[in-house]
PDB file of C-alpha atoms in Angstrom:
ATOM      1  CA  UNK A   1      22.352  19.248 -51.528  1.00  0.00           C
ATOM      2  CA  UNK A   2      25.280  20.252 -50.040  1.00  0.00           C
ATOM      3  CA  UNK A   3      29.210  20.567 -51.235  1.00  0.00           C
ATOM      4  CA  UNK A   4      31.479  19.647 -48.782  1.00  0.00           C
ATOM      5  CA  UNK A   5      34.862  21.448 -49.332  1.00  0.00           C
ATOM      6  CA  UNK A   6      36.194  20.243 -46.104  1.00  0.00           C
ATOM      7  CA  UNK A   7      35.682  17.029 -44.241  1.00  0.00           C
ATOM      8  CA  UNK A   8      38.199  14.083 -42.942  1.00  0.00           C
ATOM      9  CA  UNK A   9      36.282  11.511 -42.908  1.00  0.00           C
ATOM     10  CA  UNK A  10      33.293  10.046 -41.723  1.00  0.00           C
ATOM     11  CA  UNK A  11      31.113   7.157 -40.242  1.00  0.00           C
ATOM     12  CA  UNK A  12      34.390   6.238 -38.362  1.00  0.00           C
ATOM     13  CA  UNK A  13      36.207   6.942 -40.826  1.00  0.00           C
ATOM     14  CA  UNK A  14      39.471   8.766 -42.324  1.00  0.00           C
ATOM     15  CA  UNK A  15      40.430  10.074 -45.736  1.00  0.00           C
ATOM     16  CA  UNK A  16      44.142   9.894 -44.344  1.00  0.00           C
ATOM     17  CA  UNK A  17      43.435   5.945 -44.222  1.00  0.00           C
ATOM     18  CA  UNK A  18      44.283   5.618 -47.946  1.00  0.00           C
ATOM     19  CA  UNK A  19      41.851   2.443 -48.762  1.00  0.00           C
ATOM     20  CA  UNK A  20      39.042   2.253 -50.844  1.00  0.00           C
ATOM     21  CA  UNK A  21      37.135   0.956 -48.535  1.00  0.00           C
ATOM     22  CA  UNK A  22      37.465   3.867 -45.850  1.00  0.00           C
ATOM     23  CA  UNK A  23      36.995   6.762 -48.580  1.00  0.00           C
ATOM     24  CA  UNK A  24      33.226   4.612 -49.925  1.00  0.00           C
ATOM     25  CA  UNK A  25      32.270   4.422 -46.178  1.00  0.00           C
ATOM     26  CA  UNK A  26      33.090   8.510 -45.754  1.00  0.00           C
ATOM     27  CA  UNK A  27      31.733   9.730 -48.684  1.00  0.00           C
ATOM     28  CA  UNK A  28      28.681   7.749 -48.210  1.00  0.00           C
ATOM     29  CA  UNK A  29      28.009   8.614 -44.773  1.00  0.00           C
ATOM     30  CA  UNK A  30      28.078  11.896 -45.734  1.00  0.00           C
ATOM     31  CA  UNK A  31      25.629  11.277 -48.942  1.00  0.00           C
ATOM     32  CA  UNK A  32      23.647  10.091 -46.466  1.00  0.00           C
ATOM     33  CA  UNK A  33      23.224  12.995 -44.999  1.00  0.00           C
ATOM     34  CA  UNK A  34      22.556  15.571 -47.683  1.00  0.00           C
ATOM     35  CA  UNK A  35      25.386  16.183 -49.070  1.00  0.00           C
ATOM     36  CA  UNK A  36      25.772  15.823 -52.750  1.00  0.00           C
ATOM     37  CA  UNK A  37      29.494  16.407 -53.659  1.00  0.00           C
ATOM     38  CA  UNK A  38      33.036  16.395 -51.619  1.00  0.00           C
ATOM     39  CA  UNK A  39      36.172  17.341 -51.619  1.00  0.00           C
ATOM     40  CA  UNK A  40      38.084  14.253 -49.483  1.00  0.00           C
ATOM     41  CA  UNK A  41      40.612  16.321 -46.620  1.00  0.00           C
ATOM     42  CA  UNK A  42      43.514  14.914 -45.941  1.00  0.00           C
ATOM     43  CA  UNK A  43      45.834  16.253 -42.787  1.00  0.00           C
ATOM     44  CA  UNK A  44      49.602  16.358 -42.690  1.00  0.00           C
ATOM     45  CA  UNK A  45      51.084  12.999 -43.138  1.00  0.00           C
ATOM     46  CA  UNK A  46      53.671  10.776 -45.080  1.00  0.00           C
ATOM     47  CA  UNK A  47      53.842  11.339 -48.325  1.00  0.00           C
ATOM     48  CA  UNK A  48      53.360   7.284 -49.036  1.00  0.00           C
ATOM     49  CA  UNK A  49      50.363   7.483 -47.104  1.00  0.00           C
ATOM     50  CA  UNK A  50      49.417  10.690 -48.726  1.00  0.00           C
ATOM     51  CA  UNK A  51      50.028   9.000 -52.401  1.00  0.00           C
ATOM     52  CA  UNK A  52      47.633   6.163 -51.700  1.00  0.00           C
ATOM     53  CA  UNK A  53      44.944   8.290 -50.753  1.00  0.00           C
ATOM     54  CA  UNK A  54      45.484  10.535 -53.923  1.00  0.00           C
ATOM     55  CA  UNK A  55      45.288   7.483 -55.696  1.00  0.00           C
ATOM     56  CA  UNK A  56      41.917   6.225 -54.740  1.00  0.00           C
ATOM     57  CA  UNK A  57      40.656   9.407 -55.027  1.00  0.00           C
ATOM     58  CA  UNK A  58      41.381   9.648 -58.721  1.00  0.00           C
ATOM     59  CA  UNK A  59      40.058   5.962 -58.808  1.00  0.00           C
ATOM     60  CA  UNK A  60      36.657   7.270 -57.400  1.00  0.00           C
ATOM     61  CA  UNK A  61      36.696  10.503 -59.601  1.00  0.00           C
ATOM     62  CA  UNK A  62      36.801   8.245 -62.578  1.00  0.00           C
ATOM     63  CA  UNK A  63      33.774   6.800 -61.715  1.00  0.00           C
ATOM     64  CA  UNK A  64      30.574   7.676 -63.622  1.00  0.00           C
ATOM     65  CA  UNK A  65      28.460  10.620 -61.628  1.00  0.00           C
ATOM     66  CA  UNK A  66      30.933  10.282 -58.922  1.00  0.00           C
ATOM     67  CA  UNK A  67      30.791  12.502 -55.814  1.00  0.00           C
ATOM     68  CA  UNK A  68      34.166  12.848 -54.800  1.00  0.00           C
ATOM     69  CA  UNK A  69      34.957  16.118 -56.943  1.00  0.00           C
ATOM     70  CA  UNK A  70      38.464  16.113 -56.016  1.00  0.00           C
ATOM     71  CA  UNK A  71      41.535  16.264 -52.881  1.00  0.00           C
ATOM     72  CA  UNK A  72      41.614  19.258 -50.456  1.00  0.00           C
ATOM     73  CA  UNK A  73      44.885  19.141 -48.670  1.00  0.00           C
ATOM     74  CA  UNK A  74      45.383  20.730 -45.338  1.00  0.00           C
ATOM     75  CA  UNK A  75      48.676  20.235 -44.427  1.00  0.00           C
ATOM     76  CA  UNK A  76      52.119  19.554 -44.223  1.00  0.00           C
ATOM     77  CA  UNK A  77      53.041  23.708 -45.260  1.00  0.00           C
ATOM     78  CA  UNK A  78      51.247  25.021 -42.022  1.00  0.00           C
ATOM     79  CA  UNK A  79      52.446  27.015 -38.929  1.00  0.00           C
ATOM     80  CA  UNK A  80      53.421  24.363 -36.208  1.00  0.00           C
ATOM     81  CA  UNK A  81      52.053  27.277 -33.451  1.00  0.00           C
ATOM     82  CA  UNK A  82      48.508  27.015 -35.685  1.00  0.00           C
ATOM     83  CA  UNK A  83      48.280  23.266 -36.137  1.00  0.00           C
ATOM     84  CA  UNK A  84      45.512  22.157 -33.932  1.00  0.00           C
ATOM     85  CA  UNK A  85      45.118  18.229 -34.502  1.00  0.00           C
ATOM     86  CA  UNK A  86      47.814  18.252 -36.543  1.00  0.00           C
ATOM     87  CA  UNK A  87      50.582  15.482 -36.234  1.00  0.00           C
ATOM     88  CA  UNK A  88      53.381  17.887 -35.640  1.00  0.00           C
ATOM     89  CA  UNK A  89      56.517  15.622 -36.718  1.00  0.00           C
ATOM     90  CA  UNK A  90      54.911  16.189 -40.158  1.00  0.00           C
ATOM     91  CA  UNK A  91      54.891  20.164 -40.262  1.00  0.00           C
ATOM     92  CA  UNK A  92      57.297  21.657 -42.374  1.00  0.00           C
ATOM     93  CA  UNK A  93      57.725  24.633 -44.731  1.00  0.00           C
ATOM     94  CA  UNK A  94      56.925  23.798 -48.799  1.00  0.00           C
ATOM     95  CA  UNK A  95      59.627  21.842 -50.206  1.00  0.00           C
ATOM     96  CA  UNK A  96      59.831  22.754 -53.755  1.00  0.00           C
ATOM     97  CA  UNK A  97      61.032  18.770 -55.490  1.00  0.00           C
ATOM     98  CA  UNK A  98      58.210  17.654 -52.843  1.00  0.00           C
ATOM     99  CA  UNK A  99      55.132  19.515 -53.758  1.00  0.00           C
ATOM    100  CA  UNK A 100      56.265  19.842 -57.601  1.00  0.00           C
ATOM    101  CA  UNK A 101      56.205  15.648 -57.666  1.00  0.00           C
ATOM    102  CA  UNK A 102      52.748  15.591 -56.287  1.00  0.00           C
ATOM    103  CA  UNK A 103      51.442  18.445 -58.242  1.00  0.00           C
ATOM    104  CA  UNK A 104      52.666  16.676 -61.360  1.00  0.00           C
ATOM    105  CA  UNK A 105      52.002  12.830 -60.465  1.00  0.00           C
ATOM    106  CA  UNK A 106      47.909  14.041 -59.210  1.00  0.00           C
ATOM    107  CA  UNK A 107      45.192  15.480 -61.301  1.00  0.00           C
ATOM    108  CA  UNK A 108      42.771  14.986 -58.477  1.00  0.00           C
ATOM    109  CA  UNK A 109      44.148  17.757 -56.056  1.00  0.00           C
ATOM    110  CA  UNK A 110      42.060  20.773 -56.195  1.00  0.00           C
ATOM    111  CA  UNK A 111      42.822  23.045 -53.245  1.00  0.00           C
ATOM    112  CA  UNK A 112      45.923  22.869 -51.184  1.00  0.00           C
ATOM    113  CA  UNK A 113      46.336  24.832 -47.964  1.00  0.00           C
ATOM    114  CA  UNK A 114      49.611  26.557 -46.471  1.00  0.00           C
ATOM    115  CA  UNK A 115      50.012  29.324 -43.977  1.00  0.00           C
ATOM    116  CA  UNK A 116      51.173  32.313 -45.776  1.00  0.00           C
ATOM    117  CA  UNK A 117      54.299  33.630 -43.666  1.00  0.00           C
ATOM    118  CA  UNK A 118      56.436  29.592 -43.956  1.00  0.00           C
ATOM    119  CA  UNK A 119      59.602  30.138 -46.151  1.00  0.00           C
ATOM    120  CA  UNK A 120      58.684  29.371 -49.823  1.00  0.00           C
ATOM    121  CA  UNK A 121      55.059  29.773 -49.444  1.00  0.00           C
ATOM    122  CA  UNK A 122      54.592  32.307 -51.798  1.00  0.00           C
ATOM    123  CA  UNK A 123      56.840  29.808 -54.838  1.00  0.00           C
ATOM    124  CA  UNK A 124      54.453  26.746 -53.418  1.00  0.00           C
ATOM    125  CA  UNK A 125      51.041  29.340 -54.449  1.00  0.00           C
ATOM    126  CA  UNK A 126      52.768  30.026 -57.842  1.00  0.00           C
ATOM    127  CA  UNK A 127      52.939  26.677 -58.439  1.00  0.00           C
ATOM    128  CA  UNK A 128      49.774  25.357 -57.342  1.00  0.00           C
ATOM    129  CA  UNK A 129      47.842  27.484 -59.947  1.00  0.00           C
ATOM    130  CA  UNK A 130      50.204  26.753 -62.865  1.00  0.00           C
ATOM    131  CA  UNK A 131      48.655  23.009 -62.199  1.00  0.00           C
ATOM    132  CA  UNK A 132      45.323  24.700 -61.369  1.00  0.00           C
ATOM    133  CA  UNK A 133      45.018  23.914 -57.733  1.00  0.00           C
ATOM    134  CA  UNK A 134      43.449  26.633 -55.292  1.00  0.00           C
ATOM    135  CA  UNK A 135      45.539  27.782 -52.619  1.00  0.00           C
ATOM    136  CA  UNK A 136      43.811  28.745 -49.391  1.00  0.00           C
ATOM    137  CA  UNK A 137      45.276  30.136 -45.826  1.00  0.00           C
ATOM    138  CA  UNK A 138      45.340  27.880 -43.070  1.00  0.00           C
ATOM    139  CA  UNK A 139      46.794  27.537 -39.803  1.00  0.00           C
ATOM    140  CA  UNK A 140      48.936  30.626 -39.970  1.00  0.00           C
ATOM    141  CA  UNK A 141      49.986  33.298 -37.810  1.00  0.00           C
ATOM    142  CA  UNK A 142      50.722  35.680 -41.064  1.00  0.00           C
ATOM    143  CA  UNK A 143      50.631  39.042 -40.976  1.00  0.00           C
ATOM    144  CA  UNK A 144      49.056  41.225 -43.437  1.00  0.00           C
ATOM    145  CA  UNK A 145      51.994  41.925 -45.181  1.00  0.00           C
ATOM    146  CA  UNK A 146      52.147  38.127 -45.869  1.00  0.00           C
ATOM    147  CA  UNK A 147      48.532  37.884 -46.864  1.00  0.00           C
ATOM    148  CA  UNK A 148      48.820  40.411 -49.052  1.00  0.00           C
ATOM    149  CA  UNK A 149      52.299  38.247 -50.980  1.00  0.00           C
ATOM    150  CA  UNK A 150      50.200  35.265 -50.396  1.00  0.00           C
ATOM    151  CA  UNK A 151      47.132  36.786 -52.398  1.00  0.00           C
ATOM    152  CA  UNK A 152      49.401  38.772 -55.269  1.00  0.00           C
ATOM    153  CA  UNK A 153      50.971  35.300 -55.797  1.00  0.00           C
ATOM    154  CA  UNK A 154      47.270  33.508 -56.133  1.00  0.00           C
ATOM    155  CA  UNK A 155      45.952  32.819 -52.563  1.00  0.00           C
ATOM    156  CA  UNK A 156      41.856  32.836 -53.371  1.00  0.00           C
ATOM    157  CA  UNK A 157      40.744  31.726 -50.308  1.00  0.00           C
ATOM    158  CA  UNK A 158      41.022  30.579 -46.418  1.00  0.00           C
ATOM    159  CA  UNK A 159      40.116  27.427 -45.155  1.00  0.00           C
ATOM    160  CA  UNK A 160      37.202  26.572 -43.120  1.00  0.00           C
ATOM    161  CA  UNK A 161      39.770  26.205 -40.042  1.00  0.00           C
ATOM    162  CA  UNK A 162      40.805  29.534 -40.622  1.00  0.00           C
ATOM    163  CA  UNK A 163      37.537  31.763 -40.582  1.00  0.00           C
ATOM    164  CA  UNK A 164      36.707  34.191 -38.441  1.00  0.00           C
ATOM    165  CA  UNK A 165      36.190  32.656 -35.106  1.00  0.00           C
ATOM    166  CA  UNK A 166      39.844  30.845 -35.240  1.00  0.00           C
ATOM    167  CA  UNK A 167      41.120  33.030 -37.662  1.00  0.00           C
ATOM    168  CA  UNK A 168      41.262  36.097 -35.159  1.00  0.00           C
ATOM    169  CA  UNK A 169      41.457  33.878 -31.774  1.00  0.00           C
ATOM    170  CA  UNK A 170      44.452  31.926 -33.163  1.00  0.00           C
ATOM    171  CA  UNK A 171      46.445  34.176 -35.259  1.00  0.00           C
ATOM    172  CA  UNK A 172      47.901  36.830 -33.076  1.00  0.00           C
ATOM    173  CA  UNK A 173      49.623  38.350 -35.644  1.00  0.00           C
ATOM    174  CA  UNK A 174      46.860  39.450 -37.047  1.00  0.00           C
ATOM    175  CA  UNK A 175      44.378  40.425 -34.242  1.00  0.00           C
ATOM    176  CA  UNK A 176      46.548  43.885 -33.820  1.00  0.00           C
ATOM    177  CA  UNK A 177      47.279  44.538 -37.650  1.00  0.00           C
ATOM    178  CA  UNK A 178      45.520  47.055 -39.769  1.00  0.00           C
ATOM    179  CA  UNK A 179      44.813  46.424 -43.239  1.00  0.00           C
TER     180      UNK A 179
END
């Protein structure tokens, strides 16, 4: 079966919801459906509503032969001109007593994204892996220069949101740029 890294919900509902209730009905619509293992996405919110979320998560990685292999985040560190869907009251560059609380309250994040060329993104990557947690470009309109920081600082990998087809569509600033 399948590992799905990134995914918000599902059978109506959201992993931004918070309950136990609406992460079972997700992850099971998906199990439903071939997929064996997931990584629970949450979008930019609160970080209450955030918290709850993390915490059922752990709650359900606890369980025996659980699914739920851990918390992608995408969002709040991304480029407000990149953020699609994206509530944009909750956009904002990485705030350092922020991200360092939730990276040391939450074993269960795994990958967190940010767009590269935000003030303090390259301090929010260094952190991430000293707890472990993969870093991967999102929503950004970085340049190579700031890929390149981004990556030297431990940036493994861009989101699914960020591939190809929207990568070079949506991020101007690097349609023209040579490597």
């Amino acid at each position: 079966g399948g590992i799905d890294m990134h995914t918000h919900g599902g059978g109506g509902r959201d992993f931004i919801e918070g309950c136990e209730d609406a992460f079972r009905e997700a992850v099971n619509a998906h199990l439903k459906h071939g997929t064996t293992s997931i990584y629970p996405t949450l979008s930019s919110s609160t970080i209450p509503t955030i918290e709850a979320a993390w915490n059922v998560c752990e709650k359900l990685m606890a369980e025996g032969n659980s699914p739920v292999l851990g918390l992608q985040i995408e969002g709040s560190y991304i480029n407000p001109k990149q953020a699609g869907a994206q509530n944009p009251v909750l956009i904002k560059a990485p705030i350092v007593d922020e991200y360092e609380t939730l990276l040391n309250k939450f074993a269960c994040i795994k990958r967190w994204d940010v767009a590269p060329e935000l003030n303090g993104a390259v301090e929010f990557i260094t952190e991430c892996r000293k707890h472990g947690v993969m870093t991967s470009l999102t929503c950004t309109r970085a340049t190579y220069e700031d890929v390149v920081a981004a990556h030297d600082a431990g940036l493994s990998h861009a989101a699914t949101s960020t591939m190809p087809c929207q990568w070079y569509t949506r991020s101007t600033s690097l349609r023209f740029q040579a490597p």
